[in-house]
């Protein structure tokens, strides 16, 4: 089922990303553009006969095969069987909910959780996206704009064909208080043709730990940190960047 596949790919994405960040010793939002692009294109895992990078998951699958530079499967396919399998991974529609859950370029991240395709698992996924939007969405009454996190700017088409559709998507995930603010803004500022005045936050170069995350990492021994940073990974020969494998 699509929901099972979505949950599994989100889980694998998080596993690989966390390992990369531990190795690099920094949150991905603090990496340089070059370093970040290299990580996203080369870190990944084997799924059957296909190597999926983190970039492949976002742009190839959750954005329904939107091109981002070269064809998103950058490794040579082994045989026709893998080509068929590759094509079967591409959905007909994008998954905006998954894009929100994997949005890790913000001052505050969506929390990392383990999901499955059950009703409970999908409810937790929606709750995670809702908590993220509650922290990052705001109405700026002075400027008259609905402020959204940068992921909405990057993937505008995936979140709606116009501003009002995007607003409805955001409204449907927020908690009651924030939902009310967004609803009132849409009612007062929606324009003909579905347009809505929206502005976007910039990417943050300085990630801020939440209170819960701070408690988890407080007192982390240097020996433990070194042990995790010494995780043995295969290095790509041409770039020296981590390429993780999980069959």
PDB file of C-alpha atoms in Angstrom:
ATOM      1  CA  UNK A   1       0.000   0.000   0.000  1.00  0.00           C
ATOM      2  CA  UNK A   2       1.096   3.572  -0.616  1.00  0.00           C
ATOM      3  CA  UNK A   3       0.792   4.464   3.076  1.00  0.00           C
ATOM      4  CA  UNK A   4       3.046   1.557   4.086  1.00  0.00           C
ATOM      5  CA  UNK A   5       5.647   2.566   1.512  1.00  0.00           C
ATOM      6  CA  UNK A   6       5.497   6.207   2.605  1.00  0.00           C
ATOM      7  CA  UNK A   7       5.997   5.275   6.257  1.00  0.00           C
ATOM      8  CA  UNK A   8       8.885   2.901   5.477  1.00  0.00           C
ATOM      9  CA  UNK A   9      10.703   5.463   3.317  1.00  0.00           C
ATOM     10  CA  UNK A  10      10.316   8.180   5.958  1.00  0.00           C
ATOM     11  CA  UNK A  11      11.755   5.821   8.588  1.00  0.00           C
ATOM     12  CA  UNK A  12      14.744   4.920   6.390  1.00  0.00           C
ATOM     13  CA  UNK A  13      15.318   8.576   5.493  1.00  0.00           C
ATOM     14  CA  UNK A  14      15.517   9.484   9.174  1.00  0.00           C
ATOM     15  CA  UNK A  15      17.843   6.588  10.010  1.00  0.00           C
ATOM     16  CA  UNK A  16      20.323   7.558   7.298  1.00  0.00           C
ATOM     17  CA  UNK A  17      20.083  11.293   7.994  1.00  0.00           C
ATOM     18  CA  UNK A  18      20.685  10.893  11.728  1.00  0.00           C
ATOM     19  CA  UNK A  19      23.742   8.726  11.055  1.00  0.00           C
ATOM     20  CA  UNK A  20      25.093  11.331   8.612  1.00  0.00           C
ATOM     21  CA  UNK A  21      24.585  14.197  11.069  1.00  0.00           C
ATOM     22  CA  UNK A  22      26.327  12.264  13.845  1.00  0.00           C
ATOM     23  CA  UNK A  23      29.264  11.580  11.547  1.00  0.00           C
ATOM     24  CA  UNK A  24      29.477  15.176  10.368  1.00  0.00           C
ATOM     25  CA  UNK A  25      29.067  16.471  13.914  1.00  0.00           C
ATOM     26  CA  UNK A  26      26.425  19.038  12.929  1.00  0.00           C
ATOM     27  CA  UNK A  27      22.787  19.455  12.056  1.00  0.00           C
ATOM     28  CA  UNK A  28      22.126  19.358   8.318  1.00  0.00           C
ATOM     29  CA  UNK A  29      20.821  22.938   8.334  1.00  0.00           C
ATOM     30  CA  UNK A  30      24.285  24.121   9.460  1.00  0.00           C
ATOM     31  CA  UNK A  31      26.171  22.414   6.610  1.00  0.00           C
ATOM     32  CA  UNK A  32      27.363  24.422   3.632  1.00  0.00           C
ATOM     33  CA  UNK A  33      25.240  24.181   0.477  1.00  0.00           C
ATOM     34  CA  UNK A  34      27.898  22.051  -1.223  1.00  0.00           C
ATOM     35  CA  UNK A  35      28.282  19.724   1.743  1.00  0.00           C
ATOM     36  CA  UNK A  36      24.531  19.386   2.156  1.00  0.00           C
ATOM     37  CA  UNK A  37      23.925  18.639  -1.529  1.00  0.00           C
ATOM     38  CA  UNK A  38      26.668  16.014  -1.502  1.00  0.00           C
ATOM     39  CA  UNK A  39      25.173  14.338   1.562  1.00  0.00           C
ATOM     40  CA  UNK A  40      21.632  14.312   0.175  1.00  0.00           C
ATOM     41  CA  UNK A  41      22.744  12.900  -3.187  1.00  0.00           C
ATOM     42  CA  UNK A  42      25.144  10.251  -1.891  1.00  0.00           C
ATOM     43  CA  UNK A  43      23.762   9.067   1.441  1.00  0.00           C
ATOM     44  CA  UNK A  44      21.063   6.439   1.088  1.00  0.00           C
ATOM     45  CA  UNK A  45      20.349   2.726   1.090  1.00  0.00           C
ATOM     46  CA  UNK A  46      19.783  -0.209  -1.235  1.00  0.00           C
ATOM     47  CA  UNK A  47      16.184  -1.166  -1.895  1.00  0.00           C
ATOM     48  CA  UNK A  48      16.236  -4.350  -3.914  1.00  0.00           C
ATOM     49  CA  UNK A  49      18.474  -3.654  -6.899  1.00  0.00           C
ATOM     50  CA  UNK A  50      18.110   0.119  -6.668  1.00  0.00           C
ATOM     51  CA  UNK A  51      20.180   2.519  -4.593  1.00  0.00           C
ATOM     52  CA  UNK A  52      17.981   5.293  -3.214  1.00  0.00           C
ATOM     53  CA  UNK A  53      19.642   8.483  -2.026  1.00  0.00           C
ATOM     54  CA  UNK A  54      17.927  10.901   0.345  1.00  0.00           C
ATOM     55  CA  UNK A  55      17.478  13.199  -2.656  1.00  0.00           C
ATOM     56  CA  UNK A  56      15.821  10.370  -4.597  1.00  0.00           C
ATOM     57  CA  UNK A  57      13.281   9.840  -1.828  1.00  0.00           C
ATOM     58  CA  UNK A  58      12.255  13.490  -1.707  1.00  0.00           C
ATOM     59  CA  UNK A  59      12.344  14.438  -5.388  1.00  0.00           C
ATOM     60  CA  UNK A  60      11.887  11.064  -7.055  1.00  0.00           C
ATOM     61  CA  UNK A  61       9.156   9.650  -4.838  1.00  0.00           C
ATOM     62  CA  UNK A  62       7.525  12.191  -2.528  1.00  0.00           C
ATOM     63  CA  UNK A  63       7.518  14.849  -5.275  1.00  0.00           C
ATOM     64  CA  UNK A  64       6.373  12.294  -7.882  1.00  0.00           C
ATOM     65  CA  UNK A  65       9.596  12.346  -9.918  1.00  0.00           C
ATOM     66  CA  UNK A  66      10.234  16.071 -10.187  1.00  0.00           C
ATOM     67  CA  UNK A  67      13.576  16.629 -11.865  1.00  0.00           C
ATOM     68  CA  UNK A  68      16.294  18.232  -9.789  1.00  0.00           C
ATOM     69  CA  UNK A  69      19.324  18.498 -12.005  1.00  0.00           C
ATOM     70  CA  UNK A  70      20.232  15.137 -13.625  1.00  0.00           C
ATOM     71  CA  UNK A  71      17.802  12.223 -13.737  1.00  0.00           C
ATOM     72  CA  UNK A  72      17.235  11.444 -10.093  1.00  0.00           C
ATOM     73  CA  UNK A  73      18.516   7.846 -10.192  1.00  0.00           C
ATOM     74  CA  UNK A  74      22.195   8.585 -10.568  1.00  0.00           C
ATOM     75  CA  UNK A  75      23.558   5.043 -10.225  1.00  0.00           C
ATOM     76  CA  UNK A  76      23.556   2.792 -13.262  1.00  0.00           C
ATOM     77  CA  UNK A  77      20.753   0.254 -13.185  1.00  0.00           C
ATOM     78  CA  UNK A  78      21.787  -3.376 -13.033  1.00  0.00           C
ATOM     79  CA  UNK A  79      19.245  -4.799 -15.490  1.00  0.00           C
ATOM     80  CA  UNK A  80      15.752  -4.367 -16.872  1.00  0.00           C
ATOM     81  CA  UNK A  81      14.277  -5.799 -13.710  1.00  0.00           C
ATOM     82  CA  UNK A  82      15.619  -2.893 -11.684  1.00  0.00           C
ATOM     83  CA  UNK A  83      14.237  -0.407 -14.236  1.00  0.00           C
ATOM     84  CA  UNK A  84      10.780  -1.911 -13.807  1.00  0.00           C
ATOM     85  CA  UNK A  85      11.140  -1.756 -10.048  1.00  0.00           C
ATOM     86  CA  UNK A  86      12.333   1.853 -10.274  1.00  0.00           C
ATOM     87  CA  UNK A  87       9.283   2.872 -12.262  1.00  0.00           C
ATOM     88  CA  UNK A  88       6.995   1.144  -9.778  1.00  0.00           C
ATOM     89  CA  UNK A  89       8.291   3.413  -7.001  1.00  0.00           C
ATOM     90  CA  UNK A  90       7.157   6.614  -8.708  1.00  0.00           C
ATOM     91  CA  UNK A  91       3.671   7.590  -7.466  1.00  0.00           C
ATOM     92  CA  UNK A  92       1.080   9.388  -9.566  1.00  0.00           C
ATOM     93  CA  UNK A  93       0.821  12.212  -7.051  1.00  0.00           C
ATOM     94  CA  UNK A  94       3.182  13.969  -4.661  1.00  0.00           C
ATOM     95  CA  UNK A  95       2.965  13.462  -0.902  1.00  0.00           C
ATOM     96  CA  UNK A  96       2.904  16.902   0.776  1.00  0.00           C
ATOM     97  CA  UNK A  97       2.479  15.347   4.220  1.00  0.00           C
ATOM     98  CA  UNK A  98       5.716  13.378   3.801  1.00  0.00           C
ATOM     99  CA  UNK A  99       7.530  16.500   2.565  1.00  0.00           C
ATOM    100  CA  UNK A 100       6.538  18.296   5.769  1.00  0.00           C
ATOM    101  CA  UNK A 101       7.642  15.445   8.024  1.00  0.00           C
ATOM    102  CA  UNK A 102      11.041  15.406   6.257  1.00  0.00           C
ATOM    103  CA  UNK A 103      11.488  19.190   6.392  1.00  0.00           C
ATOM    104  CA  UNK A 104      14.770  19.484   8.293  1.00  0.00           C
ATOM    105  CA  UNK A 105      15.994  22.903   7.167  1.00  0.00           C
ATOM    106  CA  UNK A 106      14.223  24.961   9.807  1.00  0.00           C
ATOM    107  CA  UNK A 107      15.029  26.567  13.122  1.00  0.00           C
ATOM    108  CA  UNK A 108      12.767  23.961  14.668  1.00  0.00           C
ATOM    109  CA  UNK A 109      12.471  20.523  13.064  1.00  0.00           C
ATOM    110  CA  UNK A 110       9.515  18.187  12.871  1.00  0.00           C
ATOM    111  CA  UNK A 111      10.173  15.562  15.524  1.00  0.00           C
ATOM    112  CA  UNK A 112      11.621  12.239  14.404  1.00  0.00           C
ATOM    113  CA  UNK A 113       9.272   9.325  15.017  1.00  0.00           C
ATOM    114  CA  UNK A 114       8.771   5.764  13.763  1.00  0.00           C
ATOM    115  CA  UNK A 115       5.750   5.360  11.517  1.00  0.00           C
ATOM    116  CA  UNK A 116       3.776   2.558   9.923  1.00  0.00           C
ATOM    117  CA  UNK A 117       0.877   2.495   7.491  1.00  0.00           C
ATOM    118  CA  UNK A 118      -1.765   1.847  10.123  1.00  0.00           C
ATOM    119  CA  UNK A 119      -4.417   4.419  10.963  1.00  0.00           C
ATOM    120  CA  UNK A 120      -2.603   5.138  14.227  1.00  0.00           C
ATOM    121  CA  UNK A 121       0.725   5.542  12.427  1.00  0.00           C
ATOM    122  CA  UNK A 122      -0.716   7.966   9.876  1.00  0.00           C
ATOM    123  CA  UNK A 123      -2.442   9.911  12.666  1.00  0.00           C
ATOM    124  CA  UNK A 124       0.937  10.306  14.394  1.00  0.00           C
ATOM    125  CA  UNK A 125       2.424  11.489  11.106  1.00  0.00           C
ATOM    126  CA  UNK A 126      -0.283  14.134  10.741  1.00  0.00           C
ATOM    127  CA  UNK A 127       0.227  15.130  14.377  1.00  0.00           C
ATOM    128  CA  UNK A 128       3.973  15.557  13.767  1.00  0.00           C
ATOM    129  CA  UNK A 129       3.293  17.795  10.770  1.00  0.00           C
ATOM    130  CA  UNK A 130       0.725  19.718  12.805  1.00  0.00           C
ATOM    131  CA  UNK A 131       3.158  20.341  15.668  1.00  0.00           C
ATOM    132  CA  UNK A 132       5.746  21.571  13.177  1.00  0.00           C
ATOM    133  CA  UNK A 133       3.249  23.979  11.579  1.00  0.00           C
ATOM    134  CA  UNK A 134       2.093  25.227  14.980  1.00  0.00           C
ATOM    135  CA  UNK A 135       5.693  26.308  15.676  1.00  0.00           C
ATOM    136  CA  UNK A 136       6.456  27.815  12.284  1.00  0.00           C
ATOM    137  CA  UNK A 137       3.236  29.220  10.775  1.00  0.00           C
ATOM    138  CA  UNK A 138       2.120  32.680  11.826  1.00  0.00           C
ATOM    139  CA  UNK A 139      -0.080  35.523  10.665  1.00  0.00           C
ATOM    140  CA  UNK A 140       1.733  38.841  10.315  1.00  0.00           C
ATOM    141  CA  UNK A 141      -1.059  41.370  10.682  1.00  0.00           C
ATOM    142  CA  UNK A 142       1.272  44.340  10.131  1.00  0.00           C
ATOM    143  CA  UNK A 143       2.399  43.166   6.703  1.00  0.00           C
ATOM    144  CA  UNK A 144      -0.808  41.326   5.883  1.00  0.00           C
ATOM    145  CA  UNK A 145       0.902  38.032   5.036  1.00  0.00           C
ATOM    146  CA  UNK A 146       0.567  34.429   6.117  1.00  0.00           C
ATOM    147  CA  UNK A 147       4.114  33.352   7.007  1.00  0.00           C
ATOM    148  CA  UNK A 148       5.001  29.748   6.141  1.00  0.00           C
ATOM    149  CA  UNK A 149       8.230  27.749   6.562  1.00  0.00           C
ATOM    150  CA  UNK A 150      10.652  27.656   3.629  1.00  0.00           C
ATOM    151  CA  UNK A 151       9.583  24.159   2.521  1.00  0.00           C
ATOM    152  CA  UNK A 152       6.366  25.690   1.173  1.00  0.00           C
ATOM    153  CA  UNK A 153       8.389  27.967  -1.088  1.00  0.00           C
ATOM    154  CA  UNK A 154      10.617  25.157  -2.359  1.00  0.00           C
ATOM    155  CA  UNK A 155       7.739  22.846  -3.200  1.00  0.00           C
ATOM    156  CA  UNK A 156       4.897  25.278  -3.918  1.00  0.00           C
ATOM    157  CA  UNK A 157       3.126  23.071  -6.469  1.00  0.00           C
ATOM    158  CA  UNK A 158       3.057  20.105  -4.102  1.00  0.00           C
ATOM    159  CA  UNK A 159       1.145  22.098  -1.458  1.00  0.00           C
ATOM    160  CA  UNK A 160      -1.523  23.518  -3.742  1.00  0.00           C
ATOM    161  CA  UNK A 161      -2.098  25.125  -7.116  1.00  0.00           C
ATOM    162  CA  UNK A 162      -2.765  28.497  -5.490  1.00  0.00           C
ATOM    163  CA  UNK A 163      -2.494  30.288  -2.159  1.00  0.00           C
ATOM    164  CA  UNK A 164      -5.962  29.377  -0.940  1.00  0.00           C
ATOM    165  CA  UNK A 165      -5.358  25.658  -1.560  1.00  0.00           C
ATOM    166  CA  UNK A 166      -2.108  25.933   0.375  1.00  0.00           C
ATOM    167  CA  UNK A 167      -3.940  27.710   3.176  1.00  0.00           C
ATOM    168  CA  UNK A 168      -6.577  24.971   3.331  1.00  0.00           C
ATOM    169  CA  UNK A 169      -3.829  22.335   3.558  1.00  0.00           C
ATOM    170  CA  UNK A 170      -2.129  24.216   6.420  1.00  0.00           C
ATOM    171  CA  UNK A 171      -5.447  24.847   8.153  1.00  0.00           C
ATOM    172  CA  UNK A 172      -6.281  21.150   8.098  1.00  0.00           C
ATOM    173  CA  UNK A 173      -3.159  20.179  10.045  1.00  0.00           C
ATOM    174  CA  UNK A 174      -2.865  22.946  12.652  1.00  0.00           C
ATOM    175  CA  UNK A 175      -4.192  22.803  16.206  1.00  0.00           C
ATOM    176  CA  UNK A 176      -7.536  24.557  16.886  1.00  0.00           C
ATOM    177  CA  UNK A 177      -6.010  27.895  17.948  1.00  0.00           C
ATOM    178  CA  UNK A 178      -3.647  28.173  15.005  1.00  0.00           C
ATOM    179  CA  UNK A 179      -6.323  26.804  12.678  1.00  0.00           C
ATOM    180  CA  UNK A 180      -8.626  29.620  13.746  1.00  0.00           C
ATOM    181  CA  UNK A 181      -5.973  32.233  13.003  1.00  0.00           C
ATOM    182  CA  UNK A 182      -5.326  30.810   9.542  1.00  0.00           C
ATOM    183  CA  UNK A 183      -9.061  30.469   8.812  1.00  0.00           C
ATOM    184  CA  UNK A 184      -9.761  34.091   9.738  1.00  0.00           C
ATOM    185  CA  UNK A 185      -6.816  35.290   7.668  1.00  0.00           C
ATOM    186  CA  UNK A 186      -8.028  33.336   4.641  1.00  0.00           C
ATOM    187  CA  UNK A 187     -11.575  34.659   5.013  1.00  0.00           C
ATOM    188  CA  UNK A 188     -10.337  38.251   5.208  1.00  0.00           C
ATOM    189  CA  UNK A 189      -7.535  38.134   2.624  1.00  0.00           C
ATOM    190  CA  UNK A 190      -8.475  35.508   0.041  1.00  0.00           C
ATOM    191  CA  UNK A 191      -8.596  37.009  -3.434  1.00  0.00           C
ATOM    192  CA  UNK A 192     -10.156  36.221  -6.778  1.00  0.00           C
ATOM    193  CA  UNK A 193      -8.604  33.242  -8.504  1.00  0.00           C
ATOM    194  CA  UNK A 194      -7.584  31.629  -5.219  1.00  0.00           C
ATOM    195  CA  UNK A 195      -4.634  33.914  -4.481  1.00  0.00           C
ATOM    196  CA  UNK A 196      -3.593  34.556  -0.888  1.00  0.00           C
ATOM    197  CA  UNK A 197      -0.781  36.832   0.370  1.00  0.00           C
ATOM    198  CA  UNK A 198       1.888  34.386   1.560  1.00  0.00           C
ATOM    199  CA  UNK A 199       5.502  35.022   2.592  1.00  0.00           C
ATOM    200  CA  UNK A 200       8.132  32.453   3.514  1.00  0.00           C
ATOM    201  CA  UNK A 201      10.702  32.126   6.250  1.00  0.00           C
ATOM    202  CA  UNK A 202      14.311  31.855   5.132  1.00  0.00           C
ATOM    203  CA  UNK A 203      16.359  28.756   5.889  1.00  0.00           C
ATOM    204  CA  UNK A 204      18.024  28.969   9.262  1.00  0.00           C
ATOM    205  CA  UNK A 205      21.761  28.496   9.503  1.00  0.00           C
ATOM    206  CA  UNK A 206      21.549  27.990  13.255  1.00  0.00           C
ATOM    207  CA  UNK A 207      19.454  25.059  14.396  1.00  0.00           C
ATOM    208  CA  UNK A 208      17.880  25.424  17.842  1.00  0.00           C
ATOM    209  CA  UNK A 209      17.417  22.349  20.013  1.00  0.00           C
ATOM    210  CA  UNK A 210      13.999  21.945  21.553  1.00  0.00           C
ATOM    211  CA  UNK A 211      13.744  21.502  25.328  1.00  0.00           C
ATOM    212  CA  UNK A 212      13.148  17.772  24.873  1.00  0.00           C
ATOM    213  CA  UNK A 213      16.135  17.415  22.536  1.00  0.00           C
ATOM    214  CA  UNK A 214      18.336  19.399  24.913  1.00  0.00           C
ATOM    215  CA  UNK A 215      17.529  17.000  27.734  1.00  0.00           C
ATOM    216  CA  UNK A 216      18.389  14.033  25.546  1.00  0.00           C
ATOM    217  CA  UNK A 217      21.826  15.327  24.537  1.00  0.00           C
ATOM    218  CA  UNK A 218      22.730  16.975  27.856  1.00  0.00           C
ATOM    219  CA  UNK A 219      25.690  15.257  29.468  1.00  0.00           C
ATOM    220  CA  UNK A 220      26.444  13.137  26.422  1.00  0.00           C
ATOM    221  CA  UNK A 221      29.927  11.791  27.098  1.00  0.00           C
ATOM    222  CA  UNK A 222      32.666  12.548  24.610  1.00  0.00           C
ATOM    223  CA  UNK A 223      33.499   8.839  24.551  1.00  0.00           C
ATOM    224  CA  UNK A 224      29.953   8.016  23.461  1.00  0.00           C
ATOM    225  CA  UNK A 225      30.030  10.766  20.859  1.00  0.00           C
ATOM    226  CA  UNK A 226      33.324   9.436  19.491  1.00  0.00           C
ATOM    227  CA  UNK A 227      31.914   5.907  19.392  1.00  0.00           C
ATOM    228  CA  UNK A 228      28.974   7.006  17.256  1.00  0.00           C
ATOM    229  CA  UNK A 229      31.182   9.131  15.021  1.00  0.00           C
ATOM    230  CA  UNK A 230      33.400   6.111  14.372  1.00  0.00           C
ATOM    231  CA  UNK A 231      30.535   4.178  12.758  1.00  0.00           C
ATOM    232  CA  UNK A 232      32.039   2.307   9.832  1.00  0.00           C
ATOM    233  CA  UNK A 233      30.579   3.513   6.547  1.00  0.00           C
ATOM    234  CA  UNK A 234      31.452   2.954   2.940  1.00  0.00           C
ATOM    235  CA  UNK A 235      32.894   6.073   1.347  1.00  0.00           C
ATOM    236  CA  UNK A 236      32.129   7.061  -2.202  1.00  0.00           C
ATOM    237  CA  UNK A 237      35.414   6.858  -4.080  1.00  0.00           C
ATOM    238  CA  UNK A 238      35.050  10.084  -5.990  1.00  0.00           C
ATOM    239  CA  UNK A 239      33.825  12.387  -3.249  1.00  0.00           C
ATOM    240  CA  UNK A 240      34.672  10.926   0.116  1.00  0.00           C
ATOM    241  CA  UNK A 241      31.051  11.370   1.215  1.00  0.00           C
ATOM    242  CA  UNK A 242      29.123   8.784   3.257  1.00  0.00           C
ATOM    243  CA  UNK A 243      27.032   6.308   1.317  1.00  0.00           C
ATOM    244  CA  UNK A 244      25.105   4.149   3.716  1.00  0.00           C
ATOM    245  CA  UNK A 245      23.674   0.829   2.799  1.00  0.00           C
ATOM    246  CA  UNK A 246      20.750  -0.956   4.396  1.00  0.00           C
ATOM    247  CA  UNK A 247      19.318  -3.971   2.616  1.00  0.00           C
TER     248      UNK A 247
END
